[in-house]
């Protein structure tokens, strides 16, 4: 039996590698504390679970959902955009519910990319932009970013010919893995670049509500004219601790919504209606749970930063997302430092090199681990770094 060449072209899934290492350490009797995966440890708010339970008892939710999502959900997403970003969306043509944002991100290239077409993928970045491109037969073209430039692409350095041929430019702020945030001015540059090169700007805003120190993350759609060239992805996963539920959305350009919707109607049957109703309850809740959630992550971020600051790291605390992104000690690679922390502290972190070549020399720690484990992990890392 022979598998397809496109499978061979996929990079190994980073967390599969991490899982293997964790399993090996556990088998060796180490009490491993994982700062690896960004999957909220806190539960979904009760009122959302209760709405799911109510809706699940209504047999009308048991049938195939509508391909395009419940009208109530589309309206709730549009209302969220109006309230939060001041962006007016037509729920009928500019909003598309997704089975988690990852689903839409992975499928978008099927709607925009013909075999061989370039897709501009800033790196280090969330691996699905690259993988989705490869599966659709496109060619991911890395756009390197660096700490010096705030982990934001320098569009002047992108080859003009490639930009003209490219079909999609991906962006993601607040960013996984770098935790960098972007301003509306930076999004303006991206919208202009997309319009100049006639490509789709696809912005992944999955962490829009998880920001610190008073920073408020903008939407790319706030930029005048963005609705003609941009699509933005969002999700309840991180905002409401709902990663297991699989509910997200794409909003923006009507052309892009129609094209992505056309792909999806051919290959999936939408989100369980009861989950959609719970999603409506979440979006209409006024986000009262958010200040507490963000305060928890900010406290955890500060705890981790203190460990590394005490050990001599001279970096700023991140302003968004669920990660602390840190340079490795001089001369030590991402993988070597990751292996040292596992060996010396029994702590798992993600090697930055797994997110693209420019992630070499960095590690990522996730803030989604319970406080007691975080405390223990921080103490162990502190001892390992200070040699105490
Ligand atoms: N986008 C980014 C940047 C992510 O880090 C993740 C998940 O970790 C996703 C999208 C996928 O989220 P969802 O659960 O909505 O599929």
Coordinates of C-alpha atoms and ligand atoms in Angstrom, one line a residue:
X1 CA 0.0 0.0 0.0
X2 CA 1.4 3.4 -0.9
X3 CA 0.5 6.7 0.7
X4 CA 0.4 10.0 -1.2
X5 CA 3.4 12.1 -1.8
X6 CA 1.6 15.0 -0.1
X7 CA 1.7 13.1 3.1
X8 CA 5.4 12.6 2.8
X9 CA 5.8 16.4 2.3
X10 CA 4.2 17.2 5.7
X11 CA 6.5 18.2 8.5
X12 CA 6.2 15.9 11.6
X13 CA 3.5 17.3 13.9
X14 CA 5.4 19.1 16.7
X15 CA 3.4 17.9 19.6
X16 CA 3.5 14.3 18.5
X17 CA 7.3 14.6 18.9
X18 CA 6.9 16.2 22.3
X19 CA 4.4 13.5 23.4
X20 CA 7.0 10.9 22.5
X21 CA 9.6 12.5 24.7
X22 CA 7.2 13.0 27.6
X23 CA 6.2 9.3 27.4
X24 CA 9.9 8.3 27.4
X25 CA 10.6 10.5 30.5
X26 CA 7.5 9.1 32.3
X27 CA 8.5 5.6 31.5
X28 CA 11.9 6.4 33.1
X29 CA 10.0 7.4 36.3
X30 CA 10.2 11.2 36.0
X31 CA 7.2 13.2 37.3
X32 CA 6.9 15.3 34.1
X33 CA 5.3 18.8 34.2
X34 CA 4.3 19.9 30.7
X35 CA 4.3 23.5 29.6
X36 CA 4.0 22.1 26.1
X37 CA 0.5 22.4 24.6
X38 CA -1.7 25.4 24.7
X39 CA -4.9 23.8 25.9
X40 CA -6.8 25.7 28.7
X41 CA -6.8 23.7 32.0
X42 CA -9.8 25.7 33.3
X43 CA -13.3 24.5 32.6
X44 CA -15.8 26.0 30.2
X45 CA -18.1 28.5 32.2
X46 CA -21.1 26.7 33.7
X47 CA -23.7 28.7 31.9
X48 CA -22.3 27.5 28.5
X49 CA -22.3 23.9 29.7
X50 CA -25.9 24.3 30.9
X51 CA -27.0 25.6 27.6
X52 CA -25.4 22.7 25.8
X53 CA -27.2 20.3 28.1
X54 CA -30.6 22.0 27.5
X55 CA -30.0 22.0 23.7
X56 CA -28.8 18.4 23.7
X57 CA -32.2 17.4 25.2
X58 CA -34.0 19.0 22.3
X59 CA -34.3 16.3 19.6
X60 CA -34.3 19.0 16.9
X61 CA -30.6 19.4 17.5
X62 CA -29.9 15.8 16.7
X63 CA -30.2 16.1 13.0
X64 CA -27.7 17.3 10.5
X65 CA -26.9 21.0 11.2
X66 CA -27.3 23.6 8.4
X67 CA -24.2 23.8 6.3
X68 CA -23.8 27.5 7.0
X69 CA -24.5 27.5 10.8
X70 CA -27.5 28.5 12.7
X71 CA -28.7 32.0 11.9
X72 CA -28.6 32.8 15.6
X73 CA -24.9 31.9 15.7
X74 CA -24.1 33.9 12.7
X75 CA -25.9 36.9 14.2
X76 CA -24.2 36.4 17.6
X77 CA -20.8 36.4 15.9
X78 CA -21.7 39.6 13.9
X79 CA -22.9 41.3 17.1
X80 CA -19.7 40.4 18.8
X81 CA -17.7 42.1 16.0
X82 CA -19.9 45.2 16.2
X83 CA -19.5 45.5 20.0
X84 CA -15.9 44.5 20.3
X85 CA -14.3 46.0 17.2
X86 CA -16.9 48.4 15.8
X87 CA -17.0 46.3 12.6
X88 CA -20.4 45.8 10.9
X89 CA -20.8 42.4 9.3
X90 CA -23.7 40.9 7.3
X91 CA -24.4 37.7 9.1
X92 CA -25.7 36.2 5.8
X93 CA -22.7 36.8 3.7
X94 CA -19.7 37.8 5.8
X95 CA -19.8 35.2 8.6
X96 CA -19.2 31.5 8.5
X97 CA -19.2 29.2 11.5
X98 CA -16.4 26.6 11.6
X99 CA -15.7 23.3 13.4
X100 CA -13.0 25.1 15.3
X101 CA -10.9 27.7 13.6
X102 CA -8.2 25.1 12.8
X103 CA -10.7 23.4 10.4
X104 CA -11.3 26.6 8.4
X105 CA -7.6 27.5 8.5
X106 CA -6.7 24.1 7.0
X107 CA -9.4 24.2 4.4
X108 CA -8.9 27.8 3.2
X109 CA -6.1 26.9 0.8
X110 CA -8.5 24.5 -1.0
X111 CA -10.6 27.6 -1.9
X112 CA -7.8 29.8 -3.0
X113 CA -4.7 27.9 -4.0
X114 CA -4.1 26.0 -7.2
X115 CA -1.2 23.5 -7.4
X116 CA 2.2 25.4 -7.2
X117 CA 0.7 28.7 -6.1
X118 CA 2.8 30.4 -3.4
X119 CA 1.3 31.2 0.0
X120 CA 3.1 33.7 2.3
X121 CA 3.6 32.1 5.7
X122 CA 5.3 34.2 8.4
X123 CA 7.5 32.2 10.6
X124 CA 7.8 31.2 13.4
X125 CA 4.1 30.5 13.3
X126 CA 1.2 28.2 13.9
X127 CA 2.0 25.1 11.8
X128 CA -1.4 24.7 10.1
X129 CA -0.9 27.6 7.7
X130 CA 2.0 25.7 6.1
X131 CA 0.4 22.3 6.4
X132 CA -2.9 23.4 4.9
X133 CA -1.0 24.9 2.0
X134 CA 0.9 21.8 1.3
X135 CA -2.2 19.6 1.4
X136 CA -3.8 21.8 -1.2
X137 CA -0.8 21.5 -3.4
X138 CA 0.4 25.0 -2.8
X139 CA 3.9 26.2 -2.0
X140 CA 4.4 27.7 1.5
X141 CA 6.9 30.6 1.2
X142 CA 8.3 31.5 4.6
X143 CA 8.4 35.2 5.6
X144 CA 10.9 35.3 8.4
X145 CA 10.2 37.5 11.4
X146 CA 12.5 38.4 14.3
X147 CA 12.5 39.8 17.8
X148 CA 14.1 43.0 16.5
X149 CA 11.0 43.6 14.3
X150 CA 8.5 42.6 16.9
X151 CA 7.9 39.2 15.2
X152 CA 6.0 41.1 12.5
X153 CA 6.7 40.6 8.8
X154 CA 8.7 43.3 7.0
X155 CA 6.7 43.5 3.8
X156 CA 9.4 45.5 2.0
X157 CA 11.6 42.3 2.1
X158 CA 9.0 40.1 0.4
X159 CA 10.0 39.3 -3.2
X160 CA 7.6 41.3 -5.4
X161 CA 7.2 38.6 -8.0
X162 CA 6.4 36.0 -5.4
X163 CA 3.9 38.4 -3.7
X164 CA 2.2 39.0 -7.1
X165 CA 1.8 35.3 -7.6
X166 CA 0.8 34.5 -4.0
X167 CA -2.8 33.8 -3.2
X168 CA -2.8 34.1 0.6
X169 CA -0.8 36.0 3.3
X170 CA -1.3 34.6 6.7
X171 CA -1.0 36.7 9.9
X172 CA -1.7 35.8 13.6
X173 CA -1.7 38.4 16.4
X174 CA -1.7 37.8 19.3
X175 CA 0.6 35.2 18.1
X176 CA 1.2 31.6 18.7
X177 CA 4.1 30.9 19.4
X178 CA 5.8 34.3 19.9
X179 CA 3.0 36.0 21.9
X180 CA 3.7 39.1 19.9
X181 CA 0.8 41.5 19.4
X182 CA 0.2 43.9 16.5
X183 CA -1.3 47.4 16.3
X184 CA -3.9 48.7 13.9
X185 CA -1.1 50.6 12.0
X186 CA 0.6 47.3 11.4
X187 CA -2.6 45.8 10.1
X188 CA -3.0 48.7 7.8
X189 CA 0.4 47.9 6.2
X190 CA -0.9 44.3 5.7
X191 CA -4.2 45.3 4.1
X192 CA -2.3 47.7 1.7
X193 CA 0.1 44.9 0.8
X194 CA -2.8 42.5 0.2
X195 CA -4.6 45.0 -2.0
X196 CA -1.4 45.9 -3.9
X197 CA -0.7 42.3 -4.7
X198 CA -4.3 41.1 -5.2
X199 CA -4.1 38.4 -2.6
X200 CA -6.2 37.3 0.4
X201 CA -5.1 38.5 3.8
X202 CA -6.0 35.7 6.3
X203 CA -5.7 36.9 9.9
X204 CA -6.0 34.4 12.7
X205 CA -7.3 36.2 15.7
X206 CA -7.9 33.1 17.9
X207 CA -6.4 34.9 20.9
X208 CA -8.1 38.2 20.4
X209 CA -9.4 38.4 24.0
X210 CA -6.4 37.0 25.8
X211 CA -4.2 40.1 26.3
X212 CA -2.3 41.6 29.2
X213 CA -1.3 44.9 30.8
X214 CA -4.3 46.7 29.3
X215 CA -3.4 45.9 25.7
X216 CA -6.6 45.5 23.5
X217 CA -6.0 43.4 20.4
X218 CA -7.5 45.0 17.2
X219 CA -9.2 43.1 14.4
X220 CA -7.7 43.4 10.9
X221 CA -11.3 44.2 9.7
X222 CA -11.1 47.5 11.5
X223 CA -8.8 48.8 8.8
X224 CA -10.9 50.7 6.1
X225 CA -11.2 48.6 3.0
X226 CA -10.2 45.3 4.8
X227 CA -13.6 43.7 4.1
X228 CA -12.6 43.6 0.4
X229 CA -9.3 41.8 0.9
X230 CA -9.3 40.1 4.3
X231 CA -10.7 37.1 6.2
X232 CA -10.4 36.8 9.9
X233 CA -10.6 33.6 12.0
X234 CA -11.9 33.5 15.5
X235 CA -12.7 30.8 18.0
X236 CA -14.4 30.1 21.3
X237 CA -11.6 27.7 22.2
X238 CA -9.3 29.9 24.1
X239 CA -11.7 32.7 25.0
X240 CA -14.2 30.3 26.7
X241 CA -12.0 27.3 27.5
X242 CA -13.8 25.4 24.8
X243 CA -11.1 23.6 22.9
X244 CA -12.8 20.3 23.0
X245 CA -16.1 21.6 21.7
X246 CA -14.9 22.6 18.2
X247 CA -16.5 25.9 17.4
X248 CA -15.0 28.9 15.7
X249 CA -15.7 31.2 12.7
X250 CA -14.4 33.0 9.7
X251 CA -15.6 36.6 9.0
X252 CA -14.8 39.1 6.3
X253 CA -14.6 39.2 2.5
X254 CA -17.8 37.9 1.0
X255 CA -15.9 36.3 -1.8
X256 CA -13.7 34.4 0.7
X257 CA -16.6 33.4 2.8
X258 CA -18.5 32.1 -0.2
X259 CA -15.5 30.2 -1.5
X260 CA -14.6 28.6 1.9
X261 CA -18.3 27.8 2.4
X262 CA -18.4 26.0 -0.9
X263 CA -15.4 23.8 0.1
X264 CA -17.0 23.0 3.4
X265 CA -20.5 22.1 2.1
X266 CA -18.7 19.4 0.1
X267 CA -16.8 17.9 2.8
X268 CA -18.4 18.5 6.2
X269 CA -21.8 18.8 7.7
X270 CA -21.3 21.7 10.2
X271 CA -21.2 22.0 14.0
X272 CA -23.6 20.0 16.3
X273 CA -26.6 22.3 16.7
X274 CA -26.5 22.0 20.5
X275 CA -22.9 23.3 20.5
X276 CA -23.9 26.1 18.2
X277 CA -26.7 27.1 20.7
X278 CA -24.2 27.0 23.6
X279 CA -21.9 29.2 21.4
X280 CA -24.7 31.7 21.1
X281 CA -25.1 31.8 24.9
X282 CA -21.3 32.3 25.2
X283 CA -21.2 35.2 22.8
X284 CA -24.2 36.9 24.2
X285 CA -23.0 36.6 27.8
X286 CA -21.1 39.9 27.9
X287 CA -17.9 38.0 28.5
X288 CA -18.2 38.4 32.2
X289 CA -15.8 35.6 32.8
X290 CA -13.0 37.2 30.8
X291 CA -11.4 39.5 33.4
X292 CA -10.9 36.6 35.8
X293 CA -9.5 34.3 33.1
X294 CA -7.1 36.9 31.8
X295 CA -6.0 37.8 35.4
X296 CA -5.2 34.1 36.0
X297 CA -3.0 33.9 32.8
X298 CA -1.3 37.2 33.6
X299 CA -0.4 36.0 37.1
X300 CA 1.0 32.7 35.6
X301 CA 2.9 34.7 33.0
X302 CA 4.4 36.9 35.7
X303 CA 5.4 33.8 37.8
X304 CA 7.3 32.3 34.8
X305 CA 8.9 35.7 33.9
X306 CA 10.2 36.1 37.4
X307 CA 12.0 32.8 37.2
X308 CA 13.8 33.7 34.0
X309 CA 14.4 37.3 35.0
X310 CA 16.0 36.1 38.2
X311 CA 18.2 33.8 36.1
X312 CA 19.4 36.7 34.0
X313 CA 17.0 36.8 31.0
X314 CA 16.6 40.3 29.6
X315 CA 13.3 40.2 27.8
X316 CA 9.9 41.8 28.2
X317 CA 6.8 40.0 29.4
X318 CA 4.4 39.1 26.5
X319 CA 1.3 41.2 25.9
X320 CA -1.0 38.5 24.6
X321 CA -1.8 34.9 23.8
X322 CA -1.2 31.9 26.1
X323 CA 2.5 31.6 25.9
X324 CA 5.8 32.9 27.1
X325 CA 8.4 32.9 24.3
X326 CA 12.0 33.1 25.5
X327 CA 15.4 33.0 24.0
X328 CA 17.6 30.0 24.9
X329 CA 20.9 30.7 26.6
X330 CA 23.7 31.8 24.1
X331 CA 25.0 29.0 22.0
X332 CA 22.3 26.5 23.1
X333 CA 19.8 25.3 20.5
X334 CA 16.1 25.1 21.0
X335 CA 16.2 21.4 21.1
X336 CA 19.2 21.2 23.4
X337 CA 17.7 23.6 25.9
X338 CA 14.4 21.8 25.8
X339 CA 16.2 18.5 26.4
X340 CA 18.1 20.1 29.3
X341 CA 14.9 21.3 31.0
X342 CA 13.4 17.9 30.6
X343 CA 16.4 16.2 32.0
X344 CA 17.3 18.6 34.8
X345 CA 13.8 19.8 35.8
X346 CA 11.4 17.2 34.4
X347 CA 9.7 20.1 32.6
X348 CA 8.5 20.0 29.0
X349 CA 8.6 23.1 26.9
X350 CA 8.1 23.5 23.1
X351 CA 11.3 24.1 21.1
X352 CA 10.9 27.2 19.1
X353 CA 12.5 25.6 16.0
X354 CA 9.4 23.5 15.6
X355 CA 7.5 26.7 14.5
X356 CA 9.9 27.6 11.7
X357 CA 13.6 28.3 11.2
X358 CA 13.4 31.7 12.8
X359 CA 12.2 30.0 16.0
X360 CA 15.6 28.5 16.4
X361 CA 17.1 29.8 19.6
X362 CA 13.8 30.1 21.4
X363 CA 11.4 28.0 23.5
X364 CA 7.7 28.4 24.2
X365 CA 6.0 27.8 27.6
X366 CA 2.3 27.5 27.7
X367 CA 0.3 29.2 30.5
X368 CA -2.5 26.6 30.5
X369 CA -1.3 24.4 33.3
X370 CA -2.9 24.3 36.8
X371 CA -1.5 26.7 39.3
X372 CA 0.0 24.0 41.6
X373 CA 1.8 22.3 38.7
X374 CA 2.9 25.7 37.4
X375 CA 4.4 26.5 40.8
X376 CA 6.2 23.2 41.1
X377 CA 7.4 23.5 37.5
X378 CA 8.7 27.1 38.0
X379 CA 10.6 26.0 41.2
X380 CA 12.2 23.2 39.3
X381 CA 13.2 25.4 36.4
X382 CA 14.6 28.0 38.8
X383 CA 16.8 25.4 40.4
X384 CA 17.9 24.0 37.1
X385 CA 18.8 27.5 35.7
X386 CA 20.5 28.7 38.8
X387 CA 22.2 25.3 39.4
X388 CA 20.8 25.4 43.0
Ligands
LIG1 N1 -4.9 29.5 15.6 C1 -3.9 29.5 16.5 C2 -2.9 30.5 16.4 C3 -3.8 28.5 17.5 O1 -2.8 28.5 18.4 C4 -4.8 27.5 17.6 C5 -4.8 26.4 18.6 O2 -3.9 26.3 19.3 C6 -5.9 27.5 16.6 C7 -5.9 28.5 15.7 C8 -6.9 26.5 16.6 O3 -8.0 26.7 17.5 P1 -9.4 26.0 17.4 O4 -9.5 25.3 18.6 O5 -10.4 27.1 17.2 O6 -9.4 25.1 16.2

